[in-house]
Each structure stands twice: as C-alpha cells, then as structure tokens.
CSV table of C-alpha atoms and ligand atoms in Angstrom, one decimal:
chain,number,residue,atom,x,y,z
L,522,MET,CA,0.0,0.0,0.1
L,523,ARG,CA,2.8,2.5,1.0
L,524,ARG,CA,4.7,1.6,-2.0
L,525,ALA,CA,1.8,2.4,-4.3
L,526,LEU,CA,1.0,5.6,-2.3
L,527,ALA,CA,4.4,7.3,-2.4
L,528,PRO,CA,4.8,7.8,-6.1
L,529,ALA,CA,1.1,9.0,-6.2
L,530,ALA,CA,1.8,11.4,-3.5
L,531,ALA,CA,5.1,12.7,-5.2
L,532,LEU,CA,3.3,13.2,-8.4
L,533,ALA,CA,0.5,15.2,-6.9
L,534,LEU,CA,2.9,17.3,-4.6
L,535,ALA,CA,5.2,17.9,-7.7
L,536,ALA,CA,2.4,19.8,-9.5
L,537,CYS,CA,2.2,22.4,-6.5
L,538,ASP,CA,5.9,23.4,-7.6
L,539,ALA,CA,5.4,24.1,-11.3
L,540,PRO,CA,6.4,27.5,-12.7
L,541,GLN,CA,2.6,28.3,-13.3
L,542,SER,CA,1.5,27.2,-9.7
L,543,MET,CA,-1.4,29.2,-8.3
L,544,LEU,CA,-0.5,27.8,-4.9
L,545,GLN,CA,2.8,29.7,-4.9
L,546,GLY,CA,1.5,33.2,-5.0
L,547,GLY,CA,3.9,36.0,-5.6
L,548,GLY,CA,1.0,38.4,-5.5
L,549,THR,CA,-1.7,39.7,-3.3
L,550,ALA,CA,-4.5,38.5,-5.5
L,551,ALA,CA,-3.1,35.1,-6.1
L,552,THR,CA,-2.5,34.8,-2.3
L,553,ALA,CA,-6.2,35.6,-1.7
L,554,ILE,CA,-7.2,33.2,-4.4
L,555,ALA,CA,-5.0,30.4,-3.1
L,556,ASP,CA,-6.4,30.9,0.4
L,557,LEU,CA,-9.9,30.5,-1.1
L,558,TRP,CA,-9.0,27.5,-2.8
L,559,TRP,CA,-7.8,25.8,0.5
L,560,VAL,CA,-10.9,26.8,2.4
L,561,MET,CA,-13.1,25.4,-0.4
L,562,LEU,CA,-11.1,22.2,-0.4
L,563,THR,CA,-11.2,21.8,3.4
L,564,GLY,CA,-15.0,22.4,3.3
L,565,ALA,CA,-15.4,19.9,0.6
L,566,LEU,CA,-13.4,17.3,2.3
L,567,ALA,CA,-15.3,17.8,5.6
L,568,VAL,CA,-18.4,17.2,3.7
L,569,VAL,CA,-17.1,14.1,2.0
L,570,ALA,CA,-16.0,12.8,5.4
L,571,LEU,CA,-19.3,13.4,7.0
L,572,VAL,CA,-21.3,11.9,4.3
L,573,THR,CA,-18.9,8.9,4.1
L,574,GLY,CA,-19.3,8.4,7.8
L,575,LEU,CA,-23.0,8.5,7.9
L,576,VAL,CA,-23.2,6.1,4.9
L,577,ALA,CA,-20.8,3.7,6.8
L,578,TYR,CA,-23.0,4.2,10.0
L,579,GLY,CA,-26.2,3.5,8.1
L,580,THR,CA,-24.7,0.4,6.4
L,581,TRP,CA,-23.4,-1.0,9.8
L,582,HIS,CA,-26.5,-0.4,11.9
L,583,GLY,CA,-29.2,-1.0,9.3
L,584,ARG,CA,-32.4,1.2,9.0
L,585,THR,CA,-34.5,2.3,12.1
L,586,GLU,CA,-37.7,4.2,11.7
L,587,SER,CA,-37.4,6.4,14.8
L,588,GLY,CA,-36.1,10.0,14.5
L,589,SER,CA,-35.5,9.6,10.7
L,590,LEU,CA,-37.5,12.5,9.5
L,591,ARG,CA,-35.8,15.0,11.7
L,592,PHE,CA,-32.5,13.6,10.5
L,593,VAL,CA,-33.4,14.3,7.0
L,594,TYR,CA,-34.5,17.8,7.8
L,595,LEU,CA,-31.2,18.5,9.7
L,596,GLY,CA,-28.7,16.5,7.7
L,597,GLY,CA,-30.4,16.9,4.3
L,598,LEU,CA,-31.4,20.6,4.4
L,599,ALA,CA,-30.1,22.6,7.3
L,600,LEU,CA,-26.6,21.4,7.2
L,601,PRO,CA,-26.0,21.8,3.5
L,602,VAL,CA,-27.6,25.1,3.5
L,603,ALA,CA,-25.4,26.3,6.3
L,604,ALA,CA,-22.2,25.2,4.8
L,605,LEU,CA,-22.7,26.2,1.4
L,606,SER,CA,-24.0,29.7,2.5
L,607,GLY,CA,-21.0,29.9,4.7
L,608,LEU,CA,-18.6,29.2,1.7
L,609,LEU,CA,-20.7,31.3,-0.7
L,610,VAL,CA,-20.3,34.4,1.6
L,611,TYR,CA,-16.6,33.9,2.0
L,612,SER,CA,-15.9,33.5,-1.5
L,613,ALA,CA,-18.1,36.7,-2.5
L,614,GLY,CA,-15.9,38.5,0.2
L,615,VAL,CA,-12.8,37.5,-1.5
L,616,GLY,CA,-14.0,38.3,-5.0
L,617,ARG,CA,-14.9,41.8,-3.9
L,618,GLU,CA,-11.5,42.1,-2.2
L,619,LEU,CA,-9.8,41.3,-5.7
L,620,GLU,CA,-11.8,44.0,-7.3
L,621,THR,CA,-11.4,46.8,-4.7
L,622,ALA,CA,-8.9,49.6,-5.5
L,623,THR,CA,-6.1,49.6,-3.0
L,624,GLU,CA,-4.2,52.7,-4.3
L,625,ALA,CA,-5.3,56.1,-5.8
L,626,ALA,CA,-2.9,55.9,-8.8
L,627,PRO,CA,-2.2,52.4,-9.8
L,628,LEU,CA,0.0,51.7,-12.9
L,629,ARG,CA,-2.0,51.1,-15.9
L,630,VAL,CA,-0.8,48.5,-18.5
L,631,GLU,CA,-2.9,47.6,-21.8
L,632,VAL,CA,-2.5,44.1,-22.7
L,633,ILE,CA,-3.9,43.1,-26.2
L,634,GLY,CA,-4.3,39.6,-27.5
L,635,HIS,CA,-3.3,38.5,-31.0
L,636,GLN,CA,-3.0,35.2,-32.6
L,637,TRP,CA,-0.7,34.2,-31.1
L,638,TRP,CA,1.1,36.8,-29.2
L,639,TRP,CA,0.6,39.5,-26.6
L,640,GLU,CA,1.0,43.4,-27.4
L,641,VAL,CA,1.8,45.1,-24.2
L,642,ARG,CA,1.5,49.1,-23.8
L,643,TYR,CA,2.2,51.5,-20.9
L,644,PRO,CA,-0.1,54.3,-21.9
L,645,ASP,CA,1.0,56.8,-19.2
L,646,ALA,CA,4.5,56.5,-20.4
L,647,GLY,CA,3.6,57.8,-23.8
L,648,PRO,CA,2.7,56.2,-27.2
L,649,GLY,CA,6.3,54.7,-27.6
L,650,ALA,CA,6.1,52.3,-24.7
L,651,VAL,CA,5.1,49.3,-26.7
L,652,LEU,CA,6.5,45.7,-26.2
L,653,ALA,CA,5.4,42.3,-26.7
L,654,ASN,CA,5.0,38.9,-24.8
L,655,GLU,CA,6.6,40.4,-21.7
L,656,LEU,CA,5.2,43.0,-19.1
L,657,ARG,CA,7.5,44.5,-16.3
L,658,VAL,CA,5.8,45.7,-13.1
L,659,PRO,CA,7.2,47.4,-9.9
L,660,VAL,CA,7.1,45.2,-6.8
L,661,GLY,CA,4.6,46.5,-4.3
L,662,ARG,CA,2.5,48.6,-6.6
L,663,THR,CA,-1.0,47.8,-7.7
L,664,VAL,CA,-1.1,47.4,-11.5
L,665,VAL,CA,-4.5,47.6,-13.4
L,666,LEU,CA,-4.2,45.5,-16.5
L,667,GLU,CA,-6.7,46.7,-19.5
L,668,LEU,CA,-7.3,43.6,-21.5
L,669,SER,CA,-8.6,43.4,-24.8
L,670,THR,CA,-8.2,41.6,-28.2
L,671,ALA,CA,-7.4,42.3,-31.9
L,672,ASP,CA,-8.9,39.1,-33.1
L,673,VAL,CA,-10.6,36.2,-31.3
L,674,ILE,CA,-11.1,35.4,-27.7
L,675,HIS,CA,-8.0,35.0,-25.6
L,676,SER,CA,-7.6,34.7,-21.9
L,677,PHE,CA,-5.0,36.4,-19.7
L,678,TRP,CA,-3.8,34.2,-16.8
L,679,VAL,CA,-0.7,34.4,-14.7
L,680,PRO,CA,-1.5,32.0,-12.0
L,681,ALA,CA,1.1,33.0,-9.5
L,682,LEU,CA,0.0,36.7,-9.6
L,683,ALA,CA,-3.6,36.8,-10.2
L,684,GLY,CA,-6.9,35.1,-11.4
L,685,LYS,CA,-7.9,34.4,-15.2
L,686,VAL,CA,-9.7,36.9,-17.3
L,687,ASP,CA,-11.2,36.4,-20.7
L,688,MET,CA,-10.3,39.0,-23.5
L,689,THR,CA,-13.3,39.2,-25.6
L,690,PRO,CA,-13.7,41.2,-28.9
L,691,GLY,CA,-15.2,44.6,-28.4
L,692,ARG,CA,-14.8,44.8,-24.7
L,693,THR,CA,-12.0,45.9,-22.5
L,694,ALA,CA,-11.8,43.9,-19.1
L,695,ARG,CA,-9.8,45.0,-16.1
L,696,LEU,CA,-7.6,42.8,-13.8
L,697,ARG,CA,-6.0,44.1,-10.6
L,698,LEU,CA,-2.8,42.5,-9.6
L,699,ARG,CA,0.2,43.4,-7.2
L,700,ALA,CA,3.5,41.5,-7.0
L,701,GLU,CA,4.8,41.2,-3.6
L,702,SER,CA,8.2,39.6,-4.5
L,703,ALA,CA,10.6,40.2,-7.3
L,704,GLY,CA,10.7,37.5,-9.8
L,705,THR,CA,9.7,36.2,-13.3
L,706,TYR,CA,6.1,34.7,-13.4
L,707,ARG,CA,5.2,32.7,-16.5
L,708,GLY,CA,1.7,33.2,-17.9
L,709,GLN,CA,-0.4,31.5,-20.6
L,710,CYS,CA,-3.2,32.1,-22.8
L,711,ALA,CA,-6.1,30.2,-21.1
L,712,GLU,CA,-8.7,30.2,-23.8
L,713,PHE,CA,-8.3,28.1,-27.0
L,714,CYS,CA,-7.6,30.6,-29.8
L,715,GLY,CA,-6.5,28.6,-32.7
L,716,ALA,CA,-3.8,26.2,-33.8
L,717,GLN,CA,-0.8,27.9,-31.7
L,718,HIS,CA,-2.9,28.4,-28.6
L,719,ALA,CA,-0.6,26.4,-26.5
L,720,ARG,CA,2.3,28.5,-27.8
L,721,MET,CA,1.0,31.8,-26.5
L,722,ALA,CA,2.9,32.4,-23.4
L,723,LEU,CA,4.1,35.5,-21.7
L,724,HIS,CA,6.2,36.6,-18.9
L,725,VAL,CA,5.6,39.2,-15.9
L,726,VAL,CA,8.8,40.5,-14.6
L,727,ALA,CA,8.5,42.0,-11.1
L,728,GLU,CA,11.3,44.2,-10.1
L,729,SER,CA,12.4,47.0,-7.6
L,730,PRO,CA,10.5,50.5,-8.4
L,731,ALA,CA,13.6,52.0,-9.3
L,732,ARG,CA,14.8,49.4,-11.7
L,733,PHE,CA,11.4,49.5,-13.2
L,734,ARG,CA,11.3,53.2,-13.9
L,735,ASP,CA,14.9,53.0,-15.5
L,736,TRP,CA,13.6,50.2,-17.7
L,737,LEU,CA,10.4,52.0,-18.6
L,738,ALA,CA,12.3,55.2,-19.7
L,739,GLY,CA,14.5,53.1,-21.8
L,740,GLN,CA,11.5,51.3,-23.6
L,741,THR,CA,10.2,54.9,-24.6
L,742,ARG,CA,13.4,55.7,-26.4
L,743,PRO,CA,13.8,55.0,-30.1
L,744,ALA,CA,16.2,52.2,-31.1
L,745,ALA,CA,19.8,52.6,-30.5
L,746,GLU,CA,22.1,53.5,-33.5
L,747,PRO,CA,24.1,50.5,-34.7
L,748,GLU,CA,27.5,50.2,-33.1
L,749,ASP,CA,29.4,48.4,-36.0
L,750,ASP,CA,29.3,47.6,-39.7
L,751,LEU,CA,27.5,44.1,-39.1
L,752,ARG,CA,24.6,45.8,-37.4
L,753,ARG,CA,24.3,48.6,-39.8
L,754,ALA,CA,24.2,46.2,-42.5
L,755,GLY,CA,21.5,44.3,-40.5
L,756,ARG,CA,19.4,47.4,-40.4
L,757,GLU,CA,19.7,47.9,-44.1
L,758,ALA,CA,18.8,44.4,-44.9
L,759,PHE,CA,15.9,44.4,-42.5
L,760,LEU,CA,14.5,47.5,-44.2
L,761,ALA,CA,15.2,46.2,-47.8
L,762,ALA,CA,13.5,42.8,-47.0
L,763,GLY,CA,10.3,44.7,-46.2
L,764,CYS,CA,10.0,43.7,-42.5
L,765,GLY,CA,8.8,47.1,-41.8
L,766,ALA,CA,5.5,46.4,-43.5
L,767,CYS,CA,4.6,44.4,-40.5
L,768,HIS,CA,6.8,45.6,-37.6
L,769,THR,CA,7.8,49.0,-36.0
L,770,VAL,CA,11.3,49.9,-35.1
L,771,ARG,CA,11.2,53.3,-33.6
L,772,GLY,CA,13.9,55.6,-35.1
L,773,THR,CA,13.8,53.9,-38.4
L,774,ASP,CA,11.4,53.8,-41.2
L,775,ALA,CA,9.7,50.6,-40.2
L,776,ALA,CA,6.4,51.5,-38.8
L,777,GLY,CA,4.2,48.2,-39.4
L,778,THR,CA,1.6,47.2,-36.8
L,779,VAL,CA,0.8,43.6,-37.8
L,780,GLY,CA,3.5,42.2,-35.8
L,781,PRO,CA,5.2,42.9,-32.5
L,782,ASP,CA,7.0,46.2,-32.1
L,783,LEU,CA,10.7,45.4,-32.2
L,784,THR,CA,12.3,48.5,-31.0
L,785,HIS,CA,13.7,46.9,-27.8
L,786,VAL,CA,13.3,43.3,-28.9
L,787,GLY,CA,16.9,42.3,-27.9
L,788,GLY,CA,16.0,43.0,-24.0
L,789,ARG,CA,13.2,40.5,-24.1
L,790,LEU,CA,13.2,37.1,-22.5
L,791,THR,CA,11.9,35.1,-25.4
L,792,ILE,CA,10.9,35.2,-29.0
L,793,GLY,CA,7.7,33.8,-30.6
L,794,ALA,CA,5.6,34.3,-27.6
L,795,GLY,CA,7.8,32.1,-25.2
L,796,VAL,CA,8.6,29.5,-28.2
L,797,LEU,CA,12.4,30.1,-28.1
L,798,PRO,CA,14.9,31.8,-26.0
L,799,ASN,CA,16.1,35.1,-27.2
L,800,ASN,CA,19.5,35.3,-28.8
L,801,ILE,CA,21.2,35.8,-32.2
L,802,GLY,CA,20.9,32.1,-33.3
L,803,THR,CA,17.2,31.7,-32.5
L,804,ILE,CA,16.3,35.2,-34.2
L,805,GLN,CA,18.0,34.1,-37.1
L,806,GLY,CA,16.1,30.6,-37.2
L,807,TRP,CA,12.9,32.3,-36.5
L,808,ILE,CA,13.3,34.8,-39.5
L,809,ALA,CA,14.4,32.0,-41.7
L,810,ASP,CA,11.7,29.6,-41.1
L,811,SER,CA,9.2,30.5,-38.2
L,812,GLN,CA,6.5,28.4,-40.1
L,813,THR,CA,8.4,25.4,-39.0
L,814,ILE,CA,8.9,26.7,-35.4
L,815,LYS,CA,5.3,27.7,-34.9
L,816,PRO,CA,3.2,26.7,-38.1
L,817,GLY,CA,0.2,29.2,-39.0
L,818,ASN,CA,1.7,32.3,-37.3
L,819,ARG,CA,1.5,35.5,-39.5
L,820,MET,CA,5.2,35.7,-40.3
L,821,PRO,CA,6.2,34.4,-43.6
L,822,ALA,CA,9.3,32.4,-43.9
L,823,PHE,CA,12.2,34.6,-45.2
L,824,ASP,CA,14.3,31.6,-46.6
L,825,ARG,CA,15.3,33.5,-49.7
L,826,LEU,CA,17.5,35.8,-47.5
L,827,GLU,CA,21.2,35.2,-48.0
L,828,SER,CA,22.8,33.8,-44.7
L,829,THR,CA,25.0,36.8,-44.2
L,830,GLU,CA,21.9,39.1,-44.5
L,831,LEU,CA,20.1,36.9,-41.9
L,832,ARG,CA,23.1,37.1,-39.7
L,833,ALA,CA,23.5,40.7,-39.9
L,834,ILE,CA,19.6,41.4,-39.3
L,835,ALA,CA,19.6,38.9,-36.2
L,836,ALA,CA,22.8,40.6,-34.9
L,837,TRP,CA,21.1,44.1,-35.2
L,838,LEU,CA,17.9,43.0,-33.7
L,839,ALA,CA,19.5,41.3,-30.8
L,840,GLY,CA,21.5,44.4,-29.9
L,841,LEU,CA,18.3,46.4,-29.7
L,842,GLU,CA,18.0,46.4,-26.0
E,20,CUA,CU1,-4.7,33.0,-27.2
E,20,CUA,CU2,-5.3,30.9,-26.5
C-alpha cells in the first residue's frame, strides 16, 4: 500500500511546484485566491468525510424508523444550506477584495491579445512604450491591466499573480494585480484561440520600483544607433526585405503594426511568445523559417535571404535592448 501511495503523492505534490502554480502566490490577488482554494478544499473534504461516515454508520447499523424524518431535515437541508451559504459568503468577500482599488494611482498597462502573441502598452509613459509577450511591473505597486483582443477570444492568466480573465472582442476587461516579491512569473493564454494557442505564453517580470522606472524610460526611447558595420548592414537588410511592413522599429522607417514592435526586442526574454529563448541564433532561425517553429503564425518564412543578411539582421535585432 505504502509503495503504491508514495509515487502518487510525489506526483501530486510535484504539481504544486510548477512555474505556473497558483498555490505559490507571488502577489496579493494570487494569495487570496490560493487561500480561497484551501478553504473550499477543506470544506469539501469535511462534507465528504461526514457523508462517508454517515453511509458507513447506516450500512453498519441498518435502518431504524425512529427520528429519521428529523434527521433528513437537519442533515439533508439545514446542514448543506449552512455549509454552502458560509462558503458562498466567504468567496463573495474574496471576489470583492480582488476588485477593490487599493491605491489612488495604480499603474495602467494595456494588454492586447493577438493570434498568437501579446501586445503590451504603457499608456501613461507615452505612445512609444510598446512591447510584446512580456510585461514588467514594480514590486509592491498595484497594476491595473486593461485587457482586450485584436481578433478572437484569448484569456490572460498568470497563475502566481492573479486570477484568469477572458479577452473578448469589443470589450475591455480589467484585472488588478500586485506582485509582492521580485521574480519572473510565467503566464499562458487560457482560452483556445487557434492552432498555436498552446504557444501563446507571456512573462511578467516584477522588479524594484527604481529598476522598473529605468527600464520603462529605456523602452520609450527609439532604437539605438548600430555600433558596427555588421549591425548597420543588418538594419539596411531588415528595411530592404520589407520587414517594416509588419513591424515597427522606432527611429527607423519601419512602422508596421501587424506584428510585434521590435524597437527593444533584444531586451526580451523570449521570441515567438515563449517559443524560443532570445538570442542571435534563435532570431536567425525564426526569421528564416518561423513556419516550421510555429506553424500558422502570421510571419512568412524569409528563406530567400542570404545567410550573411540573416546573420546581420539577427545581430542588429539582438542588439536592440
Ligand atoms: Cu490566445 Cu489561446
């Protein structure tokens, strides 16, 4: 018995330590949700234990007529109503707590779902602060996310920070979160949105308010001038290949809005919405044949580019931090 139970318990417990675990909250909203979950679980287990006990008792002692009607009223009506009402009132209280403003001036961040990536904007920092698949927040400050979609229904969910909210066409939903400890929290689109729904990840990086301020100031600046010939050639090849039809790189002629803004793409953790780590090699591979890496995405394969051009473009983009 013990030999059978140990692997099962190990499996169950391992699930509590995943990068997207809602039971290891790094934010106030996630902690409240985790507490709610534990209370609900405890309540459910208590009810199961009680009912199982009564079934066992009844089986053991057989049927008696006396007092059975009172028992039905108490055990079948009064007890469930009391238990469920208690849990309902508690969960409604937690729900209201999650929606109540805690700060006069929270940080506003717009997140727009696309098939299959996330556009992220900081409207209070100016029109330039646009990035993709990653958002940064200062530790200890309330952030209000304004969630919308450019195409189909997506769902924003970073389990360690807050609850899950759908992004429905024509509507803007709001989600409040506050990171209590610095770190990188992984999130995932939580509503099926097409072939690459599973590859629609994002990361929330929580850092100190001072570092966040510096980072945000950097994001609003245009792309840095290339430092060497390779990167200068990369910028030229990028513009010549027509990449600017879909991508914006502020400070150049590229001003497309179909794909992610690449002005500071070199500073991001991943490319392709969490598909690959971000470095010169993966950028090069992505440009050459993103359709093999993430079939069906909007970016065509640029396999006609010379390898020297590819390398130069990747070197330039990777340097745009
Ligand atoms: Cu976007 Cu699933």
